[in-house]
PDB file of C-alpha atoms in Angstrom:
ATOM      1  CA  UNK H   1       4.469 -27.042  18.115  1.00  0.00           C
ATOM      2  CA  UNK H   2       1.154 -28.209  16.485  1.00  0.00           C
ATOM      3  CA  UNK H   3      -1.360 -30.204  18.616  1.00  0.00           C
ATOM      4  CA  UNK H   4      -2.942 -33.425  17.110  1.00  0.00           C
ATOM      5  CA  UNK H   5      -5.882 -33.581  15.178  1.00  0.00           C
ATOM      6  CA  UNK H   6      -8.934 -35.472  16.310  1.00  0.00           C
ATOM      7  CA  UNK H   7      -9.036 -39.184  15.009  1.00  0.00           C
ATOM      8  CA  UNK H   8     -11.558 -39.526  12.656  1.00  0.00           C
ATOM      9  CA  UNK H   9     -12.229 -43.146  13.882  1.00  0.00           C
ATOM     10  CA  UNK H  10     -15.827 -43.230  14.936  1.00  0.00           C
ATOM     11  CA  UNK H  11     -17.943 -45.256  17.225  1.00  0.00           C
ATOM     12  CA  UNK H  12     -20.936 -45.210  14.662  1.00  0.00           C
ATOM     13  CA  UNK H  13     -18.536 -47.328  12.514  1.00  0.00           C
ATOM     14  CA  UNK H  14     -18.286 -50.397  15.049  1.00  0.00           C
ATOM     15  CA  UNK H  15     -22.167 -50.378  15.619  1.00  0.00           C
ATOM     16  CA  UNK H  16     -22.557 -53.741  15.908  1.00  0.00           C
ATOM     17  CA  UNK H  17     -18.824 -54.037  18.437  1.00  0.00           C
ATOM     18  CA  UNK H  18     -20.328 -51.269  20.988  1.00  0.00           C
ATOM     19  CA  UNK H  19     -21.498 -53.043  23.928  1.00  0.00           C
ATOM     20  CA  UNK H  20     -24.473 -52.306  25.421  1.00  0.00           C
ATOM     21  CA  UNK H  21     -26.245 -52.619  28.771  1.00  0.00           C
ATOM     22  CA  UNK H  22     -29.500 -52.465  30.499  1.00  0.00           C
ATOM     23  CA  UNK H  23     -28.624 -53.515  34.213  1.00  0.00           C
ATOM     24  CA  UNK H  24     -29.574 -50.708  36.629  1.00  0.00           C
ATOM     25  CA  UNK H  25     -27.845 -47.573  36.647  1.00  0.00           C
ATOM     26  CA  UNK H  26     -27.474 -47.332  40.038  1.00  0.00           C
ATOM     27  CA  UNK H  27     -25.235 -49.810  40.537  1.00  0.00           C
ATOM     28  CA  UNK H  28     -21.627 -48.997  41.444  1.00  0.00           C
ATOM     29  CA  UNK H  29     -18.486 -51.035  39.390  1.00  0.00           C
ATOM     30  CA  UNK H  30     -15.922 -52.847  41.758  1.00  0.00           C
ATOM     31  CA  UNK H  31     -12.655 -50.611  42.725  1.00  0.00           C
ATOM     32  CA  UNK H  32     -10.083 -51.218  39.533  1.00  0.00           C
ATOM     33  CA  UNK H  33      -6.936 -50.814  40.183  1.00  0.00           C
ATOM     34  CA  UNK H  34      -5.554 -49.520  36.476  1.00  0.00           C
ATOM     35  CA  UNK H  35      -6.050 -46.417  34.512  1.00  0.00           C
ATOM     36  CA  UNK H  36      -8.333 -46.509  31.622  1.00  0.00           C
ATOM     37  CA  UNK H  37      -8.794 -43.729  28.975  1.00  0.00           C
ATOM     38  CA  UNK H  38     -11.085 -42.311  26.848  1.00  0.00           C
ATOM     39  CA  UNK H  39     -12.481 -43.665  23.125  1.00  0.00           C
ATOM     40  CA  UNK H  40     -11.322 -41.873  20.069  1.00  0.00           C
ATOM     41  CA  UNK H  41      -7.922 -40.865  21.056  1.00  0.00           C
ATOM     42  CA  UNK H  42      -4.814 -40.056  18.725  1.00  0.00           C
ATOM     43  CA  UNK H  43      -2.189 -41.902  20.077  1.00  0.00           C
ATOM     44  CA  UNK H  44       0.895 -39.579  20.733  1.00  0.00           C
ATOM     45  CA  UNK H  45       3.831 -40.551  22.539  1.00  0.00           C
ATOM     46  CA  UNK H  46       4.662 -38.195  25.680  1.00  0.00           C
ATOM     47  CA  UNK H  47       8.476 -36.785  25.809  1.00  0.00           C
ATOM     48  CA  UNK H  48      10.843 -39.953  27.225  1.00  0.00           C
ATOM     49  CA  UNK H  49      12.173 -37.620  29.325  1.00  0.00           C
ATOM     50  CA  UNK H  50       8.473 -37.979  31.361  1.00  0.00           C
ATOM     51  CA  UNK H  51       7.066 -41.013  29.733  1.00  0.00           C
ATOM     52  CA  UNK H  52       8.983 -44.630  30.564  1.00  0.00           C
ATOM     53  CA  UNK H  53      10.442 -46.579  27.549  1.00  0.00           C
ATOM     54  CA  UNK H  54       8.235 -46.642  24.602  1.00  0.00           C
ATOM     55  CA  UNK H  55       5.560 -49.470  23.925  1.00  0.00           C
ATOM     56  CA  UNK H  56       5.783 -52.985  21.511  1.00  0.00           C
ATOM     57  CA  UNK H  57       5.053 -52.696  18.228  1.00  0.00           C
ATOM     58  CA  UNK H  58       2.304 -54.908  18.425  1.00  0.00           C
ATOM     59  CA  UNK H  59       0.974 -53.197  21.103  1.00  0.00           C
ATOM     60  CA  UNK H  60      -1.281 -50.857  19.066  1.00  0.00           C
ATOM     61  CA  UNK H  61      -3.504 -47.564  19.503  1.00  0.00           C
ATOM     62  CA  UNK H  62      -7.441 -48.994  19.864  1.00  0.00           C
ATOM     63  CA  UNK H  63      -9.787 -46.057  20.592  1.00  0.00           C
ATOM     64  CA  UNK H  64     -11.121 -46.306  24.916  1.00  0.00           C
ATOM     65  CA  UNK H  65     -14.836 -48.403  24.933  1.00  0.00           C
ATOM     66  CA  UNK H  66     -16.397 -45.787  27.237  1.00  0.00           C
ATOM     67  CA  UNK H  67     -18.887 -48.154  28.063  1.00  0.00           C
ATOM     68  CA  UNK H  68     -15.686 -49.906  29.975  1.00  0.00           C
ATOM     69  CA  UNK H  69     -14.940 -46.921  31.922  1.00  0.00           C
ATOM     70  CA  UNK H  70     -18.165 -46.615  33.559  1.00  0.00           C
ATOM     71  CA  UNK H  71     -18.588 -50.617  34.398  1.00  0.00           C
ATOM     72  CA  UNK H  72     -20.752 -51.283  31.719  1.00  0.00           C
ATOM     73  CA  UNK H  73     -18.712 -53.223  29.028  1.00  0.00           C
ATOM     74  CA  UNK H  74     -20.807 -56.505  28.257  1.00  0.00           C
ATOM     75  CA  UNK H  75     -18.080 -57.541  25.710  1.00  0.00           C
ATOM     76  CA  UNK H  76     -15.388 -58.641  27.325  1.00  0.00           C
ATOM     77  CA  UNK H  77     -15.536 -62.346  26.988  1.00  0.00           C
ATOM     78  CA  UNK H  78     -15.316 -61.058  22.952  1.00  0.00           C
ATOM     79  CA  UNK H  79     -12.481 -60.842  21.392  1.00  0.00           C
ATOM     80  CA  UNK H  80     -13.028 -59.535  18.408  1.00  0.00           C
ATOM     81  CA  UNK H  81     -14.615 -56.957  21.167  1.00  0.00           C
ATOM     82  CA  UNK H  82     -11.148 -56.798  22.513  1.00  0.00           C
ATOM     83  CA  UNK H  83      -8.938 -56.653  19.245  1.00  0.00           C
ATOM     84  CA  UNK H  84     -11.013 -53.645  18.372  1.00  0.00           C
ATOM     85  CA  UNK H  85     -11.416 -51.198  21.389  1.00  0.00           C
ATOM     86  CA  UNK H  86      -9.107 -50.921  24.565  1.00  0.00           C
ATOM     87  CA  UNK H  87      -9.888 -51.458  27.950  1.00  0.00           C
ATOM     88  CA  UNK H  88      -6.473 -51.135  29.588  1.00  0.00           C
ATOM     89  CA  UNK H  89      -4.329 -47.886  28.806  1.00  0.00           C
ATOM     90  CA  UNK H  90      -1.686 -47.149  32.077  1.00  0.00           C
ATOM     91  CA  UNK H  91       1.026 -47.069  30.021  1.00  0.00           C
ATOM     92  CA  UNK H  92       0.215 -44.146  28.517  1.00  0.00           C
ATOM     93  CA  UNK H  93       0.045 -42.351  31.751  1.00  0.00           C
ATOM     94  CA  UNK H  94       3.521 -44.505  33.343  1.00  0.00           C
ATOM     95  CA  UNK H  95       6.200 -42.087  34.560  1.00  0.00           C
ATOM     96  CA  UNK H  96      10.293 -42.972  34.455  1.00  0.00           C
ATOM     97  CA  UNK H  97      11.310 -43.469  37.961  1.00  0.00           C
ATOM     98  CA  UNK H  98      14.432 -41.583  36.771  1.00  0.00           C
ATOM     99  CA  UNK H  99      11.761 -38.474  37.102  1.00  0.00           C
ATOM    100  CA  UNK H 100      11.443 -38.996  40.958  1.00  0.00           C
ATOM    101  CA  UNK H 101      14.774 -37.020  42.042  1.00  0.00           C
ATOM    102  CA  UNK H 102      13.266 -33.586  41.818  1.00  0.00           C
ATOM    103  CA  UNK H 103       9.908 -34.770  43.027  1.00  0.00           C
ATOM    104  CA  UNK H 104       8.528 -32.727  46.428  1.00  0.00           C
ATOM    105  CA  UNK H 105       6.705 -34.635  49.284  1.00  0.00           C
ATOM    106  CA  UNK H 106       3.835 -33.718  49.122  1.00  0.00           C
ATOM    107  CA  UNK H 107       0.791 -32.855  52.490  1.00  0.00           C
ATOM    108  CA  UNK H 108      -1.405 -34.775  50.518  1.00  0.00           C
ATOM    109  CA  UNK H 109      -1.359 -38.366  49.173  1.00  0.00           C
ATOM    110  CA  UNK H 110      -4.167 -38.697  46.316  1.00  0.00           C
ATOM    111  CA  UNK H 111      -5.067 -35.486  43.775  1.00  0.00           C
ATOM    112  CA  UNK H 112      -8.132 -36.098  42.059  1.00  0.00           C
ATOM    113  CA  UNK H 113      -8.176 -34.780  38.592  1.00  0.00           C
ATOM    114  CA  UNK H 114     -10.616 -33.494  37.245  1.00  0.00           C
ATOM    115  CA  UNK H 115     -12.886 -32.064  34.188  1.00  0.00           C
ATOM    116  CA  UNK H 116     -16.318 -31.435  33.672  1.00  0.00           C
ATOM    117  CA  UNK H 117     -17.871 -31.113  30.316  1.00  0.00           C
ATOM    118  CA  UNK H 118     -21.277 -29.594  29.576  1.00  0.00           C
ATOM    119  CA  UNK H 119     -22.711 -25.753  29.621  1.00  0.00           C
ATOM    120  CA  UNK H 120     -25.680 -25.811  30.266  1.00  0.00           C
ATOM    121  CA  UNK H 121     -26.153 -28.508  32.753  1.00  0.00           C
ATOM    122  CA  UNK H 122     -23.439 -31.018  33.119  1.00  0.00           C
ATOM    123  CA  UNK H 123     -22.640 -33.935  30.668  1.00  0.00           C
ATOM    124  CA  UNK H 124     -20.078 -35.681  31.787  1.00  0.00           C
ATOM    125  CA  UNK H 125     -17.794 -35.965  35.004  1.00  0.00           C
ATOM    126  CA  UNK H 126     -14.255 -37.396  35.153  1.00  0.00           C
ATOM    127  CA  UNK H 127     -12.001 -38.162  37.978  1.00  0.00           C
ATOM    128  CA  UNK H 128      -8.777 -39.726  37.556  1.00  0.00           C
ATOM    129  CA  UNK H 129      -7.031 -40.691  40.545  1.00  0.00           C
ATOM    130  CA  UNK H 130      -2.905 -39.944  41.141  1.00  0.00           C
ATOM    131  CA  UNK H 131      -0.803 -40.813  43.588  1.00  0.00           C
ATOM    132  CA  UNK H 132       0.865 -38.313  45.280  1.00  0.00           C
ATOM    133  CA  UNK H 133       4.009 -39.755  45.526  1.00  0.00           C
ATOM    134  CA  UNK H 134       4.532 -42.350  42.943  1.00  0.00           C
ATOM    135  CA  UNK H 135       2.751 -40.401  39.751  1.00  0.00           C
ATOM    136  CA  UNK H 136       1.158 -43.160  38.893  1.00  0.00           C
ATOM    137  CA  UNK H 137      -2.878 -43.459  37.774  1.00  0.00           C
ATOM    138  CA  UNK H 138      -4.800 -45.506  40.596  1.00  0.00           C
ATOM    139  CA  UNK H 139      -8.229 -45.637  39.271  1.00  0.00           C
ATOM    140  CA  UNK H 140     -10.658 -43.844  37.545  1.00  0.00           C
ATOM    141  CA  UNK H 141     -14.126 -43.107  38.302  1.00  0.00           C
ATOM    142  CA  UNK H 142     -16.186 -41.672  34.864  1.00  0.00           C
ATOM    143  CA  UNK H 143     -20.109 -41.363  33.786  1.00  0.00           C
ATOM    144  CA  UNK H 144     -22.077 -39.397  31.485  1.00  0.00           C
ATOM    145  CA  UNK H 145     -24.132 -37.711  33.339  1.00  0.00           C
ATOM    146  CA  UNK H 146     -28.639 -36.914  31.642  1.00  0.00           C
ATOM    147  CA  UNK H 147     -29.887 -33.687  32.000  1.00  0.00           C
ATOM    148  CA  UNK H 148     -32.652 -32.994  34.598  1.00  0.00           C
ATOM    149  CA  UNK H 149     -34.670 -29.989  33.129  1.00  0.00           C
ATOM    150  CA  UNK H 150     -34.384 -30.090  29.247  1.00  0.00           C
ATOM    151  CA  UNK H 151     -36.661 -31.876  27.017  1.00  0.00           C
ATOM    152  CA  UNK H 152     -35.554 -35.661  24.454  1.00  0.00           C
ATOM    153  CA  UNK H 153     -35.739 -32.870  21.628  1.00  0.00           C
ATOM    154  CA  UNK H 154     -33.457 -30.793  23.609  1.00  0.00           C
ATOM    155  CA  UNK H 155     -31.214 -33.419  24.324  1.00  0.00           C
ATOM    156  CA  UNK H 156     -30.823 -35.375  21.879  1.00  0.00           C
ATOM    157  CA  UNK H 157     -29.953 -31.619  19.801  1.00  0.00           C
ATOM    158  CA  UNK H 158     -27.619 -30.908  23.057  1.00  0.00           C
ATOM    159  CA  UNK H 159     -25.523 -34.303  22.415  1.00  0.00           C
ATOM    160  CA  UNK H 160     -25.840 -34.435  18.553  1.00  0.00           C
ATOM    161  CA  UNK H 161     -23.663 -31.095  18.722  1.00  0.00           C
ATOM    162  CA  UNK H 162     -21.341 -31.944  21.647  1.00  0.00           C
ATOM    163  CA  UNK H 163     -20.696 -35.882  21.270  1.00  0.00           C
ATOM    164  CA  UNK H 164     -21.766 -36.220  17.846  1.00  0.00           C
ATOM    165  CA  UNK H 165     -18.941 -34.881  16.086  1.00  0.00           C
ATOM    166  CA  UNK H 166     -16.127 -36.950  18.029  1.00  0.00           C
ATOM    167  CA  UNK H 167     -18.530 -40.038  17.658  1.00  0.00           C
ATOM    168  CA  UNK H 168     -19.480 -40.931  21.293  1.00  0.00           C
ATOM    169  CA  UNK H 169     -23.304 -39.515  20.828  1.00  0.00           C
ATOM    170  CA  UNK H 170     -24.562 -43.489  21.285  1.00  0.00           C
ATOM    171  CA  UNK H 171     -22.538 -44.319  24.162  1.00  0.00           C
ATOM    172  CA  UNK H 172     -24.001 -40.921  25.745  1.00  0.00           C
ATOM    173  CA  UNK H 173     -27.107 -41.832  25.541  1.00  0.00           C
ATOM    174  CA  UNK H 174     -26.244 -45.398  26.424  1.00  0.00           C
ATOM    175  CA  UNK H 175     -25.086 -45.052  29.502  1.00  0.00           C
ATOM    176  CA  UNK H 176     -26.160 -41.389  30.567  1.00  0.00           C
ATOM    177  CA  UNK H 177     -27.629 -41.163  34.189  1.00  0.00           C
ATOM    178  CA  UNK H 178     -28.602 -37.762  35.909  1.00  0.00           C
ATOM    179  CA  UNK H 179     -26.614 -35.951  38.718  1.00  0.00           C
ATOM    180  CA  UNK H 180     -28.177 -36.988  41.626  1.00  0.00           C
ATOM    181  CA  UNK H 181     -26.949 -40.769  40.540  1.00  0.00           C
ATOM    182  CA  UNK H 182     -23.559 -39.888  39.514  1.00  0.00           C
ATOM    183  CA  UNK H 183     -22.747 -37.826  43.406  1.00  0.00           C
ATOM    184  CA  UNK H 184     -24.425 -40.934  44.426  1.00  0.00           C
ATOM    185  CA  UNK H 185     -21.680 -43.640  42.666  1.00  0.00           C
ATOM    186  CA  UNK H 186     -19.241 -41.379  43.103  1.00  0.00           C
ATOM    187  CA  UNK H 187     -19.844 -41.217  47.125  1.00  0.00           C
ATOM    188  CA  UNK H 188     -19.064 -44.992  47.241  1.00  0.00           C
ATOM    189  CA  UNK H 189     -16.243 -44.944  44.976  1.00  0.00           C
ATOM    190  CA  UNK H 190     -14.381 -42.675  47.404  1.00  0.00           C
ATOM    191  CA  UNK H 191     -15.559 -44.798  50.851  1.00  0.00           C
ATOM    192  CA  UNK H 192     -14.110 -47.611  48.663  1.00  0.00           C
ATOM    193  CA  UNK H 193     -11.110 -45.504  48.050  1.00  0.00           C
ATOM    194  CA  UNK H 194     -11.270 -44.535  52.169  1.00  0.00           C
ATOM    195  CA  UNK H 195     -11.670 -40.567  50.924  1.00  0.00           C
ATOM    196  CA  UNK H 196     -14.243 -40.014  52.115  1.00  0.00           C
ATOM    197  CA  UNK H 197     -17.050 -41.543  53.930  1.00  0.00           C
ATOM    198  CA  UNK H 198     -20.151 -40.213  54.612  1.00  0.00           C
ATOM    199  CA  UNK H 199     -20.792 -40.897  58.123  1.00  0.00           C
ATOM    200  CA  UNK H 200     -18.361 -38.399  59.435  1.00  0.00           C
ATOM    201  CA  UNK H 201     -18.781 -35.939  55.904  1.00  0.00           C
ATOM    202  CA  UNK H 202     -16.668 -33.032  55.983  1.00  0.00           C
ATOM    203  CA  UNK H 203     -13.780 -32.627  53.462  1.00  0.00           C
ATOM    204  CA  UNK H 204     -11.486 -35.332  52.070  1.00  0.00           C
ATOM    205  CA  UNK H 205      -9.155 -37.269  53.619  1.00  0.00           C
ATOM    206  CA  UNK H 206      -5.659 -36.743  52.647  1.00  0.00           C
ATOM    207  CA  UNK H 207      -6.789 -35.891  49.127  1.00  0.00           C
ATOM    208  CA  UNK H 208      -7.834 -33.074  47.064  1.00  0.00           C
ATOM    209  CA  UNK H 209      -9.125 -32.293  43.458  1.00  0.00           C
ATOM    210  CA  UNK H 210      -7.245 -30.852  40.788  1.00  0.00           C
ATOM    211  CA  UNK H 211      -8.302 -28.551  38.289  1.00  0.00           C
ATOM    212  CA  UNK H 212      -7.427 -26.463  35.226  1.00  0.00           C
ATOM    213  CA  UNK H 213      -9.413 -23.380  36.514  1.00  0.00           C
ATOM    214  CA  UNK H 214     -12.219 -22.722  38.987  1.00  0.00           C
ATOM    215  CA  UNK H 215     -14.906 -22.845  37.133  1.00  0.00           C
ATOM    216  CA  UNK H 216     -15.485 -26.551  37.576  1.00  0.00           C
ATOM    217  CA  UNK H 217     -16.171 -26.587  41.645  1.00  0.00           C
ATOM    218  CA  UNK H 218     -16.264 -22.623  41.763  1.00  0.00           C
ATOM    219  CA  UNK H 219     -19.502 -22.223  39.825  1.00  0.00           C
ATOM    220  CA  UNK H 220     -20.378 -25.546  37.413  1.00  0.00           C
ATOM    221  CA  UNK H 221     -20.886 -28.271  40.570  1.00  0.00           C
ATOM    222  CA  UNK H 222     -23.164 -25.371  43.212  1.00  0.00           C
ATOM    223  CA  UNK H 223     -25.066 -24.485  39.839  1.00  0.00           C
ATOM    224  CA  UNK H 224     -26.052 -28.442  38.941  1.00  0.00           C
ATOM    225  CA  UNK H 225     -26.815 -29.295  42.393  1.00  0.00           C
ATOM    226  CA  UNK H 226     -29.528 -26.527  42.581  1.00  0.00           C
ATOM    227  CA  UNK H 227     -30.658 -27.985  38.888  1.00  0.00           C
ATOM    228  CA  UNK H 228     -30.928 -31.492  40.976  1.00  0.00           C
ATOM    229  CA  UNK H 229     -32.236 -29.674  43.845  1.00  0.00           C
ATOM    230  CA  UNK H 230     -29.453 -31.684  46.051  1.00  0.00           C
ATOM    231  CA  UNK H 231     -27.058 -29.311  48.434  1.00  0.00           C
ATOM    232  CA  UNK H 232     -23.800 -29.829  47.804  1.00  0.00           C
ATOM    233  CA  UNK H 233     -21.344 -31.801  48.798  1.00  0.00           C
ATOM    234  CA  UNK H 234     -19.300 -31.236  51.334  1.00  0.00           C
ATOM    235  CA  UNK H 235     -16.476 -32.581  50.217  1.00  0.00           C
ATOM    236  CA  UNK H 236     -16.370 -29.388  47.686  1.00  0.00           C
ATOM    237  CA  UNK H 237     -15.625 -27.164  49.643  1.00  0.00           C
ATOM    238  CA  UNK H 238     -11.712 -26.702  48.320  1.00  0.00           C
ATOM    239  CA  UNK H 239     -10.079 -27.618  45.214  1.00  0.00           C
ATOM    240  CA  UNK H 240      -6.429 -27.281  43.485  1.00  0.00           C
ATOM    241  CA  UNK H 241      -6.126 -24.101  40.315  1.00  0.00           C
ATOM    242  CA  UNK H 242      -3.862 -26.319  38.342  1.00  0.00           C
ATOM    243  CA  UNK H 243      -3.218 -22.912  36.134  1.00  0.00           C
ATOM    244  CA  UNK H 244      -2.594 -20.656  39.801  1.00  0.00           C
ATOM    245  CA  UNK H 245       0.230 -23.462  40.918  1.00  0.00           C
ATOM    246  CA  UNK H 246       1.991 -23.193  37.403  1.00  0.00           C
ATOM    247  CA  UNK H 247       1.764 -19.597  37.142  1.00  0.00           C
ATOM    248  CA  UNK H 248       3.552 -19.970  40.939  1.00  0.00           C
ATOM    249  CA  UNK H 249       5.470 -22.647  39.954  1.00  0.00           C
ATOM    250  CA  UNK H 250       7.014 -21.473  36.630  1.00  0.00           C
ATOM    251  CA  UNK H 251       6.200 -18.066  36.599  1.00  0.00           C
ATOM    252  CA  UNK H 252       5.300 -18.250  33.061  1.00  0.00           C
ATOM    253  CA  UNK H 253       1.015 -17.716  32.983  1.00  0.00           C
ATOM    254  CA  UNK H 254      -1.399 -19.864  31.134  1.00  0.00           C
ATOM    255  CA  UNK H 255      -4.467 -19.291  30.910  1.00  0.00           C
ATOM    256  CA  UNK H 256      -5.533 -23.038  30.352  1.00  0.00           C
ATOM    257  CA  UNK H 257      -4.636 -26.564  29.442  1.00  0.00           C
ATOM    258  CA  UNK H 258      -3.172 -26.570  25.692  1.00  0.00           C
ATOM    259  CA  UNK H 259      -0.801 -23.036  26.793  1.00  0.00           C
ATOM    260  CA  UNK H 260       0.506 -25.703  29.566  1.00  0.00           C
ATOM    261  CA  UNK H 261       0.487 -28.295  27.186  1.00  0.00           C
ATOM    262  CA  UNK H 262       2.599 -26.692  24.222  1.00  0.00           C
ATOM    263  CA  UNK H 263       5.106 -24.769  26.975  1.00  0.00           C
ATOM    264  CA  UNK H 264       5.507 -27.977  28.104  1.00  0.00           C
ATOM    265  CA  UNK H 265       5.944 -29.743  25.131  1.00  0.00           C
ATOM    266  CA  UNK H 266       3.575 -32.614  25.727  1.00  0.00           C
ATOM    267  CA  UNK H 267       1.384 -33.550  23.078  1.00  0.00           C
ATOM    268  CA  UNK H 268      -2.478 -33.634  22.740  1.00  0.00           C
ATOM    269  CA  UNK H 269      -3.741 -36.574  22.896  1.00  0.00           C
ATOM    270  CA  UNK H 270      -7.186 -37.370  22.348  1.00  0.00           C
ATOM    271  CA  UNK H 271     -10.230 -35.330  21.976  1.00  0.00           C
ATOM    272  CA  UNK H 272     -10.188 -32.015  23.543  1.00  0.00           C
ATOM    273  CA  UNK H 273     -13.641 -31.203  25.248  1.00  0.00           C
ATOM    274  CA  UNK H 274     -14.223 -34.480  25.369  1.00  0.00           C
ATOM    275  CA  UNK H 275     -13.920 -34.461  29.449  1.00  0.00           C
ATOM    276  CA  UNK H 276     -12.202 -37.827  29.894  1.00  0.00           C
ATOM    277  CA  UNK H 277      -9.901 -37.189  27.775  1.00  0.00           C
ATOM    278  CA  UNK H 278      -9.251 -33.617  29.056  1.00  0.00           C
ATOM    279  CA  UNK H 279      -8.853 -34.906  32.356  1.00  0.00           C
ATOM    280  CA  UNK H 280      -6.166 -37.199  31.190  1.00  0.00           C
ATOM    281  CA  UNK H 281      -4.223 -34.245  29.693  1.00  0.00           C
ATOM    282  CA  UNK H 282      -4.413 -32.658  32.613  1.00  0.00           C
ATOM    283  CA  UNK H 283      -3.699 -35.475  34.906  1.00  0.00           C
ATOM    284  CA  UNK H 284      -0.698 -35.089  31.863  1.00  0.00           C
ATOM    285  CA  UNK H 285       0.829 -31.978  33.033  1.00  0.00           C
ATOM    286  CA  UNK H 286       0.039 -32.353  36.548  1.00  0.00           C
ATOM    287  CA  UNK H 287       2.925 -35.547  36.304  1.00  0.00           C
ATOM    288  CA  UNK H 288       5.191 -33.154  34.637  1.00  0.00           C
ATOM    289  CA  UNK H 289       4.934 -30.178  36.713  1.00  0.00           C
ATOM    290  CA  UNK H 290       5.431 -32.847  40.117  1.00  0.00           C
ATOM    291  CA  UNK H 291       8.579 -34.684  38.018  1.00  0.00           C
ATOM    292  CA  UNK H 292       9.926 -30.664  38.107  1.00  0.00           C
ATOM    293  CA  UNK H 293       9.165 -30.930  41.221  1.00  0.00           C
ATOM    294  CA  UNK H 294       6.079 -28.688  42.605  1.00  0.00           C
ATOM    295  CA  UNK H 295       4.829 -28.556  45.491  1.00  0.00           C
ATOM    296  CA  UNK H 296       0.545 -29.097  45.358  1.00  0.00           C
ATOM    297  CA  UNK H 297      -1.297 -26.484  47.650  1.00  0.00           C
ATOM    298  CA  UNK H 298      -5.062 -25.811  47.714  1.00  0.00           C
ATOM    299  CA  UNK H 299      -5.929 -22.723  45.871  1.00  0.00           C
ATOM    300  CA  UNK H 300      -9.331 -21.794  46.983  1.00  0.00           C
ATOM    301  CA  UNK H 301     -11.690 -22.144  49.590  1.00  0.00           C
ATOM    302  CA  UNK H 302     -15.081 -21.890  50.436  1.00  0.00           C
ATOM    303  CA  UNK H 303     -16.708 -20.399  53.212  1.00  0.00           C
ATOM    304  CA  UNK H 304     -18.463 -22.820  55.914  1.00  0.00           C
ATOM    305  CA  UNK H 305     -20.575 -20.810  56.961  1.00  0.00           C
ATOM    306  CA  UNK H 306     -21.654 -19.636  53.491  1.00  0.00           C
ATOM    307  CA  UNK H 307     -20.262 -21.910  50.775  1.00  0.00           C
ATOM    308  CA  UNK H 308     -21.486 -19.315  48.000  1.00  0.00           C
ATOM    309  CA  UNK H 309     -18.450 -17.581  49.037  1.00  0.00           C
ATOM    310  CA  UNK H 310     -15.213 -18.646  47.793  1.00  0.00           C
ATOM    311  CA  UNK H 311     -11.348 -17.798  48.936  1.00  0.00           C
ATOM    312  CA  UNK H 312      -8.717 -17.333  46.656  1.00  0.00           C
ATOM    313  CA  UNK H 313      -5.084 -18.414  48.669  1.00  0.00           C
ATOM    314  CA  UNK H 314      -2.772 -17.420  45.971  1.00  0.00           C
ATOM    315  CA  UNK H 315      -1.514 -14.057  45.684  1.00  0.00           C
ATOM    316  CA  UNK H 316      -0.899 -14.492  42.271  1.00  0.00           C
ATOM    317  CA  UNK H 317      -3.353 -16.590  40.465  1.00  0.00           C
ATOM    318  CA  UNK H 318      -4.710 -15.870  36.632  1.00  0.00           C
ATOM    319  CA  UNK H 319      -8.000 -14.513  37.402  1.00  0.00           C
TER     320      UNK H 319
END
């Protein structure tokens, strides 16, 4: 099947409508209980067997406000802005109750779908919180991340090459904050959702990260922590590699998100390699697997005494 192409819609053409806020970046927005999505997504419905009824024709697709996903939208009272940009796309990840007939009882209450962006340093940190019982999106944490060991010229070149072609380079420059601040805000978000507390430390409470591969948490987060001169947080000690669960559940190999979506006949939404869009698409694969009856279990765990050593818990896994 053919995947949808990236929309030619660019933020640069609507510069007068884009909100900008210069408030202190350390302030974390309040907990929200709706699902959020990325900016220049091409509207493509998922298979009717998984999603609820199609939205009304009047609810036309609009690009997501990426200031809003980071709690920095200042134009929520501007009718033109609200008409141009979407601020609530929960319907795109709603599931049909009929699919619950195969839903297994999970050992966890929540799945935290994570897909980082950035090869040199982390540039984007998006997490979607999925209810394991209902498959609904509970909340989103999304931050753009400013590199700490790159010159401004190198950062500008890096961001232009990464996000300029997607039309979101301006919002990145307006909102990106250092990784340490991102982690501080993320920990506040985890605490607000009662998934982890700084006082107790340790692993997540009845929740686990879900990634498409081991790179995000096995390799990239520890690398970034070293660059940012910080200790690896305790909640990054274990995770679920969706590719390994996919292999053992469907008995077929999928090397990445695009392969899983193609085999499950799930159309691509948004821009591949825009972290928030990839996280959303991985969440859609997760929802489909849950609806099909998959049981998600931890696939990788760090050694508590030697965190650099990772044990892979599935005999059959993607290497």
